[in-house]
Amino acid sequence: GSQCDLQGLWRNELGSNMTVLALNTAGTFSGSYHTAVAATNKQILVSPLQGAQQHPGAKRQPTFGFTVHWQFSGTAVLHHCFVGQCFVDHRGKETLETTWLLREEVPSLKDTWTATRVGTSTFTRVK
Ligand SMILES: O=C1C=CC(=NNc2ccccc2C(=O)O)C=C1
């Protein structure tokens, strides 16, 4: 598609792969996330993701957000959302600069202070 259309295969600095399927007219998309992070020694499954982006037609470097619904058996219940923007360099190379929040279910309200991790992740297109 056009530059910074999120549809396609992306890889981040951890080596995780993200496949984004076609955007619909509303700019929403679905896809799948195959993490390289073996947080458990259980068989790593592919986790579904849902998101939305400003249409690339409207802006060459659109912002977006998506949530990964981790599908691992036996791990804590997690909610993982990414927000970011697609940037194109002078040679037309696209990168997705993202900030993420990863929230884990904790036993009680008194533990809520430790529930959320934050970080950044950069994705480049896998040709
Ligand atoms: O069982 C689990 C639970 C969480 C995970 N988080 N991965 C991430 C967290 C932040 C940024 C990137 C990733 C990634 O997997 O690429 C991975 C496996």
Coordinates of N, CA, C and O and ligand atoms in Angstrom, one line a residue:
G1 N 0.9 -1.2 0.0 CA 0.0 0.0 0.0 C 0.9 1.2 0.0 O 2.1 1.2 -0.3
S2 N 0.3 2.4 0.3 CA 1.0 3.6 0.3 C 2.0 3.6 1.5 O 1.9 2.8 2.4
Q3 N 2.9 4.6 1.5 CA 3.9 4.6 2.6 C 3.1 4.7 3.9 O 2.1 5.4 4.0
C4 N 3.6 4.0 4.9 CA 3.0 4.0 6.3 C 1.6 3.4 6.3 O 0.9 3.7 7.3
D5 N 1.2 2.7 5.3 CA 0.0 1.9 5.5 C 0.5 0.7 6.4 O 1.4 0.0 6.0
L6 N -0.2 0.5 7.5 CA 0.4 -0.5 8.5 C 0.3 -2.0 8.0 O 0.9 -2.8 8.5
Q7 N -0.6 -2.2 7.0 CA -0.8 -3.6 6.5 C 0.6 -4.2 6.1 O 1.4 -3.5 5.5
G8 N 0.8 -5.4 6.6 CA 2.1 -6.1 6.3 C 2.7 -6.7 7.5 O 2.1 -6.8 8.5
L9 N 4.0 -7.1 7.3 CA 4.8 -7.8 8.4 C 5.8 -6.8 8.9 O 6.6 -6.2 8.2
W10 N 5.9 -6.7 10.3 CA 6.8 -5.8 11.0 C 7.5 -6.6 12.0 O 7.1 -7.6 12.5
R11 N 8.8 -6.2 12.3 CA 9.6 -6.8 13.4 C 10.2 -5.8 14.3 O 10.6 -4.7 13.8
N12 N 10.2 -6.1 15.6 CA 10.7 -5.1 16.5 C 12.1 -5.4 17.0 O 12.7 -6.4 16.6
E13 N 12.7 -4.6 17.9 CA 14.1 -4.8 18.3 C 14.3 -6.1 19.1 O 15.4 -6.5 19.3
L14 N 13.2 -6.7 19.6 CA 13.3 -8.0 20.3 C 13.2 -9.1 19.3 O 13.4 -10.3 19.8
G15 N 12.9 -8.9 18.1 CA 12.8 -9.9 17.1 C 11.3 -10.5 17.0 O 11.1 -11.5 16.4
S16 N 10.4 -9.8 17.7 CA 9.0 -10.2 17.6 C 8.4 -9.8 16.2 O 8.8 -8.8 15.7
N17 N 7.5 -10.6 15.7 CA 6.9 -10.4 14.4 C 5.5 -10.0 14.6 O 4.7 -10.6 15.4
M18 N 5.0 -8.9 13.9 CA 3.6 -8.5 13.9 C 3.1 -8.4 12.5 O 3.7 -7.8 11.6
T19 N 2.0 -9.1 12.3 CA 1.4 -9.1 11.0 C 0.1 -8.3 11.1 O -0.7 -8.5 11.9
V20 N 0.0 -7.2 10.3 CA -1.2 -6.4 10.3 C -2.0 -6.7 9.0 O -1.4 -6.6 7.9
L21 N -3.3 -7.0 9.1 CA -4.1 -7.3 8.0 C -4.7 -5.9 7.4 O -4.4 -4.9 8.0
A22 N -5.4 -6.0 6.3 CA -5.9 -4.8 5.6 C -6.7 -3.9 6.5 O -7.5 -4.4 7.4
L23 N -6.4 -2.6 6.4 CA -7.2 -1.6 7.1 C -8.6 -1.5 6.4 O -8.7 -1.7 5.2
N24 N -9.6 -1.3 7.3 CA -11.0 -1.1 6.7 C -11.1 0.4 6.5 O -10.3 1.2 6.8
T25 N -12.3 0.8 5.9 CA -12.5 2.2 5.6 C -12.4 3.1 6.8 O -12.1 4.2 6.7
A26 N -12.7 2.5 8.0 CA -12.7 3.3 9.2 C -11.3 3.4 9.8 O -11.1 4.1 10.8
G27 N -10.3 2.7 9.1 CA -8.9 2.8 9.6 C -8.7 1.8 10.7 O -7.6 1.8 11.4
T28 N -9.6 0.9 11.0 CA -9.4 -0.1 12.0 C -8.7 -1.4 11.4 O -8.9 -1.6 10.1
F29 N -8.0 -2.1 12.1 CA -7.3 -3.3 11.6 C -7.2 -4.4 12.6 O -7.4 -4.1 13.8
S30 N -7.0 -5.6 12.1 CA -6.7 -6.7 13.0 C -5.4 -7.3 12.6 O -4.8 -6.9 11.5
G31 N -4.9 -8.3 13.3 CA -3.6 -8.9 13.0 C -3.2 -9.9 14.0 O -4.0 -10.3 14.9
S32 N -1.9 -10.3 14.0 CA -1.4 -11.2 14.9 C 0.0 -10.9 15.3 O 0.7 -10.2 14.6
Y33 N 0.4 -11.3 16.5 CA 1.6 -10.9 17.1 C 2.3 -12.2 17.6 O 1.8 -13.0 18.3
H34 N 3.5 -12.4 17.1 CA 4.3 -13.6 17.4 C 5.5 -13.1 18.2 O 6.5 -12.6 17.6
T35 N 5.5 -13.2 19.5 CA 6.5 -12.6 20.3 C 7.8 -13.5 20.3 O 7.8 -14.7 20.1
A36 N 8.9 -12.8 20.4 CA 10.2 -13.4 20.5 C 10.6 -13.6 22.0 O 11.6 -14.2 22.3
V37 N 9.8 -13.0 22.8 CA 10.1 -13.0 24.3 C 9.4 -14.3 24.9 O 8.2 -14.3 25.0
A38 N 10.3 -15.2 25.2 CA 9.7 -16.4 25.8 C 9.6 -16.2 27.3 O 10.5 -16.6 28.1
A39 N 8.5 -15.5 27.7 CA 8.3 -15.1 29.1 C 8.1 -16.4 29.9 O 8.3 -16.5 31.1
T40 N 7.6 -17.4 29.2 CA 7.4 -18.7 29.9 C 8.0 -19.8 28.9 O 8.2 -19.6 27.7
N41 N 8.3 -20.9 29.5 CA 8.8 -22.0 28.6 C 7.7 -22.7 27.9 O 7.9 -23.7 27.2
K42 N 6.5 -22.2 28.1 CA 5.3 -22.8 27.4 C 5.4 -22.5 25.9 O 6.0 -21.6 25.5
Q43 N 4.8 -23.3 25.1 CA 4.8 -23.1 23.7 C 4.3 -21.7 23.4 O 3.2 -21.4 23.8
I44 N 5.1 -20.9 22.7 CA 4.6 -19.5 22.4 C 3.6 -19.6 21.3 O 3.8 -20.1 20.2
L45 N 2.4 -19.1 21.6 CA 1.3 -19.0 20.6 C 1.3 -17.7 19.9 O 2.0 -16.7 20.4
V46 N 0.6 -17.6 18.8 CA 0.4 -16.3 18.2 C -0.8 -15.6 18.9 O -1.8 -16.3 19.2
S47 N -0.6 -14.3 19.2 CA -1.7 -13.6 19.9 C -2.3 -12.6 18.9 O -1.6 -12.0 18.2
P48 N -3.7 -12.5 19.0 CA -4.4 -11.6 18.1 C -4.2 -10.1 18.6 O -3.9 -9.9 19.8
L49 N -4.3 -9.2 17.6 CA -4.2 -7.8 17.9 C -5.3 -7.1 17.2 O -5.8 -7.5 16.1
Q50 N -5.8 -6.0 17.8 CA -6.8 -5.1 17.2 C -6.3 -3.7 17.3 O -5.7 -3.3 18.3
G51 N -6.5 -2.9 16.2 CA -6.1 -1.5 16.4 C -6.7 -0.5 15.4 O -7.7 -0.9 14.7
A52 N -6.3 0.7 15.4 CA -6.8 1.7 14.5 C -5.7 2.7 14.2 O -4.8 2.9 15.0
Q53 N -5.7 3.2 12.9 CA -4.7 4.2 12.6 C -5.4 5.3 11.8 O -6.4 5.1 11.1
Q54 N -4.9 6.5 11.8 CA -5.3 7.5 10.9 C -5.0 7.0 9.5 O -4.0 6.4 9.3
H55 N -5.9 7.3 8.6 CA -5.7 6.8 7.2 C -4.4 7.4 6.7 O -4.2 8.6 6.7
P56 N -3.5 6.6 6.1 CA -2.2 7.1 5.5 C -2.5 8.2 4.5 O -1.7 9.1 4.2
G57 N -3.6 8.0 3.7 CA -4.0 9.0 2.7 C -4.1 10.4 3.3 O -3.5 11.3 2.8
A58 N -4.7 10.4 4.5 CA -4.9 11.7 5.1 C -3.5 12.3 5.5 O -3.2 13.5 5.3
K59 N -2.6 11.5 6.2 CA -1.3 12.0 6.6 C -0.3 11.0 6.2 O -0.4 9.8 6.4
R60 N 0.8 11.4 5.6 CA 1.9 10.5 5.2 C 2.4 9.7 6.4 O 2.9 8.6 6.3
Q61 N 2.4 10.3 7.6 CA 3.1 9.7 8.8 C 2.0 9.5 9.9 O 2.1 10.2 10.9
P62 N 1.1 8.6 9.7 CA 0.0 8.5 10.6 C 0.3 7.9 12.0 O 1.3 7.2 12.2
T63 N -0.5 8.3 13.0 CA -0.4 7.8 14.3 C -1.4 6.6 14.4 O -2.3 6.4 13.5
F64 N -1.2 5.7 15.4 CA -2.0 4.5 15.5 C -2.0 4.0 16.9 O -1.2 4.5 17.7
G65 N -2.8 3.0 17.2 CA -2.8 2.3 18.5 C -3.3 0.9 18.2 O -4.1 0.7 17.3
F66 N -2.8 0.0 19.0 CA -3.3 -1.4 19.0 C -3.1 -2.1 20.3 O -2.3 -1.7 21.1
T67 N -3.9 -3.1 20.5 CA -3.9 -3.9 21.7 C -3.6 -5.4 21.3 O -4.2 -5.9 20.4
V68 N -2.6 -6.0 22.0 CA -2.3 -7.4 21.8 C -3.0 -8.2 23.0 O -2.9 -7.8 24.1
H69 N -3.7 -9.2 22.6 CA -4.4 -10.0 23.6 C -3.6 -11.3 23.7 O -3.8 -12.3 23.0
W70 N -2.7 -11.3 24.7 CA -1.7 -12.4 24.9 C -2.5 -13.7 25.2 O -3.4 -13.7 26.0
Q71 N -2.1 -14.7 24.4 CA -2.9 -16.0 24.5 C -2.1 -17.1 25.2 O -2.2 -18.3 24.8
F72 N -1.3 -16.8 26.2 CA -0.4 -17.9 26.7 C -1.2 -18.6 27.9 O -1.7 -17.9 28.7
S73 N -1.1 -19.9 27.8 CA -1.7 -20.6 28.9 C -0.9 -20.5 30.2 O 0.3 -20.5 30.1
G74 N -1.5 -20.3 31.3 CA -0.7 -20.4 32.6 C 0.0 -19.1 32.9 O 0.5 -19.0 34.0
T75 N 0.0 -18.1 32.0 CA 0.7 -16.9 32.5 C -0.4 -15.9 33.1 O -1.5 -16.1 32.9
A76 N 0.1 -14.9 33.7 CA -0.8 -13.9 34.3 C -1.7 -13.3 33.2 O -1.3 -13.3 32.1
V77 N -2.8 -12.8 33.6 CA -3.7 -12.2 32.7 C -3.1 -10.8 32.3 O -2.9 -10.0 33.2
L78 N -2.9 -10.5 31.0 CA -2.2 -9.3 30.6 C -3.0 -8.5 29.7 O -3.8 -9.0 28.9
H79 N -2.9 -7.2 29.8 CA -3.4 -6.3 28.8 C -2.3 -5.4 28.3 O -1.5 -4.9 29.0
H80 N -2.1 -5.4 26.9 CA -0.9 -4.8 26.3 C -1.3 -3.9 25.2 O -1.9 -4.3 24.2
C81 N -1.1 -2.6 25.4 CA -1.5 -1.7 24.4 C -0.3 -0.9 23.9 O 0.6 -0.5 24.7
F82 N -0.2 -0.6 22.6 CA 0.8 0.2 22.0 C 0.2 1.4 21.3 O -0.9 1.3 20.7
V83 N 0.9 2.6 21.5 CA 0.5 3.7 20.7 C 1.8 4.2 19.9 O 2.9 4.0 20.5
G84 N 1.6 4.7 18.7 CA 2.8 5.1 18.0 C 2.5 5.9 16.8 O 1.4 6.3 16.5
Q85 N 3.6 6.1 16.1 CA 3.5 6.8 14.8 C 4.5 6.2 13.8 O 5.5 5.7 14.2
C86 N 4.1 6.2 12.5 CA 4.9 5.7 11.5 C 5.7 6.8 10.9 O 5.2 7.9 10.6
F87 N 7.0 6.6 10.7 CA 7.9 7.6 10.1 C 8.6 7.0 8.9 O 8.9 5.9 8.9
V88 N 8.8 7.9 7.9 CA 9.5 7.5 6.7 C 10.8 8.3 6.6 O 10.8 9.5 6.7
D89 N 11.9 7.6 6.4 CA 13.2 8.4 6.3 C 13.4 8.8 4.9 O 12.6 8.5 4.0
H90 N 14.6 9.5 4.7 CA 14.8 10.1 3.3 C 14.9 9.0 2.2 O 14.8 9.3 1.1
R91 N 15.2 7.8 2.6 CA 15.3 6.7 1.6 C 13.9 5.9 1.5 O 13.9 4.9 0.8
G92 N 12.9 6.4 2.2 CA 11.6 5.8 2.1 C 11.5 4.6 3.1 O 10.5 3.8 3.0
K93 N 12.5 4.4 4.0 CA 12.4 3.3 5.0 C 11.4 3.7 6.1 O 11.5 4.8 6.7
E94 N 10.4 2.8 6.4 CA 9.4 3.1 7.4 C 9.8 2.5 8.7 O 10.3 1.4 8.8
T95 N 9.6 3.2 9.8 CA 9.7 2.7 11.1 C 8.4 3.1 11.9 O 7.9 4.1 11.7
L96 N 8.0 2.1 12.8 CA 6.9 2.4 13.7 C 7.6 2.7 15.1 O 8.2 1.7 15.7
E97 N 7.5 3.9 15.6 CA 8.0 4.2 16.9 C 6.8 4.1 17.9 O 5.8 4.8 17.7
T98 N 6.9 3.2 18.9 CA 5.8 3.0 19.8 C 6.2 3.1 21.2 O 7.3 3.0 21.6
T99 N 5.2 3.5 22.0 CA 5.3 3.4 23.5 C 4.2 2.4 23.9 O 3.1 2.4 23.3
W100 N 4.5 1.5 24.9 CA 3.5 0.5 25.3 C 3.3 0.5 26.8 O 4.1 1.0 27.5
L101 N 2.1 0.1 27.1 CA 1.7 -0.2 28.5 C 1.4 -1.7 28.6 O 0.6 -2.2 27.8
L102 N 1.9 -2.4 29.6 CA 1.6 -3.8 29.8 C 1.1 -3.9 31.2 O 1.8 -3.6 32.2
R103 N -0.2 -4.3 31.3 CA -0.8 -4.3 32.7 C -1.1 -5.8 33.0 O -1.6 -6.5 32.2
E104 N -0.7 -6.2 34.2 CA -0.9 -7.6 34.7 C -1.9 -7.6 35.8 O -2.0 -6.6 36.6
E105 N -2.8 -8.6 35.8 CA -3.8 -8.7 36.8 C -3.0 -8.9 38.1 O -2.1 -9.8 38.2
V106 N -3.4 -8.2 39.2 CA -2.7 -8.4 40.5 C -3.8 -8.8 41.5 O -5.0 -8.6 41.3
P107 N -3.3 -9.5 42.6 CA -4.3 -10.1 43.5 C -5.3 -9.1 44.2 O -6.4 -9.4 44.4
S108 N -4.8 -7.9 44.5 CA -5.7 -7.0 45.2 C -5.3 -5.5 44.9 O -4.2 -5.2 44.4
L109 N -6.2 -4.6 45.3 CA -6.0 -3.2 45.0 C -4.7 -2.7 45.6 O -4.0 -1.9 45.0
K110 N -4.3 -3.3 46.7 CA -3.1 -2.8 47.4 C -1.8 -3.1 46.5 O -0.8 -2.5 46.7
D111 N -2.0 -4.0 45.5 CA -0.9 -4.3 44.6 C -1.0 -3.6 43.3 O -0.1 -3.8 42.4
T112 N -2.0 -2.7 43.2 CA -2.2 -2.1 41.8 C -1.0 -1.2 41.4 O -0.7 -1.0 40.2
W113 N -0.2 -0.7 42.4 CA 1.0 0.1 42.1 C 2.0 -0.7 41.2 O 2.7 -0.1 40.4
T114 N 2.0 -2.0 41.3 CA 3.0 -2.8 40.6 C 2.5 -3.4 39.3 O 3.1 -4.2 38.7
A115 N 1.3 -3.0 38.9 CA 0.6 -3.7 37.9 C 1.0 -3.4 36.5 O 0.8 -4.2 35.5
T116 N 1.6 -2.2 36.3 CA 1.7 -1.7 34.9 C 3.2 -1.4 34.6 O 3.9 -0.7 35.3
R117 N 3.7 -2.0 33.5 CA 5.0 -1.7 32.9 C 4.8 -0.8 31.7 O 3.8 -0.8 31.0
V118 N 5.8 0.1 31.5 CA 5.8 1.0 30.3 C 7.1 0.8 29.6 O 8.2 0.5 30.2
G119 N 7.1 1.0 28.3 CA 8.3 0.9 27.6 C 8.1 1.4 26.2 O 7.1 1.9 25.8
T120 N 9.2 1.3 25.4 CA 9.1 1.7 24.0 C 9.6 0.5 23.1 O 10.3 -0.4 23.6
S121 N 9.1 0.5 21.8 CA 9.5 -0.5 20.9 C 9.4 0.1 19.5 O 8.5 0.8 19.2
T122 N 10.4 -0.3 18.7 CA 10.5 0.2 17.3 C 10.4 -1.0 16.4 O 11.1 -2.0 16.5
F123 N 9.5 -0.8 15.4 CA 9.2 -1.9 14.4 C 9.7 -1.4 13.0 O 9.5 -0.2 12.7
T124 N 10.3 -2.3 12.3 CA 10.6 -2.0 10.9 C 10.0 -3.0 10.0 O 9.7 -4.2 10.5
R125 N 9.7 -2.6 8.8 CA 8.9 -3.5 7.9 C 9.8 -4.7 7.4 O 11.0 -4.5 7.1
V126 N 9.3 -5.9 7.5 CA 10.0 -7.0 6.9 C 9.6 -7.2 5.5 O 8.4 -7.5 5.2
K127 N 10.5 -7.1 4.5 CA 10.1 -7.1 3.1 C 9.8 -8.6 2.8 O 10.6 -9.5 3.2
Ligands
LIG1 O1 4.2 -14.0 27.9 C1 4.6 -12.9 27.5 C2 4.1 -11.7 28.1 C3 4.5 -10.5 27.7 C4 5.3 -10.3 26.6 N1 5.7 -9.1 26.2 N2 6.3 -8.8 25.1 C5 6.6 -7.5 24.8 C6 6.5 -6.5 25.8 C7 6.8 -5.2 25.4 C8 7.3 -4.9 24.2 C9 7.4 -5.9 23.2 C10 7.1 -7.2 23.5 C11 7.3 -8.3 22.5 O2 7.0 -9.5 22.8 O3 7.8 -7.9 21.4 C12 5.8 -11.5 25.9 C13 5.4 -12.8 26.3

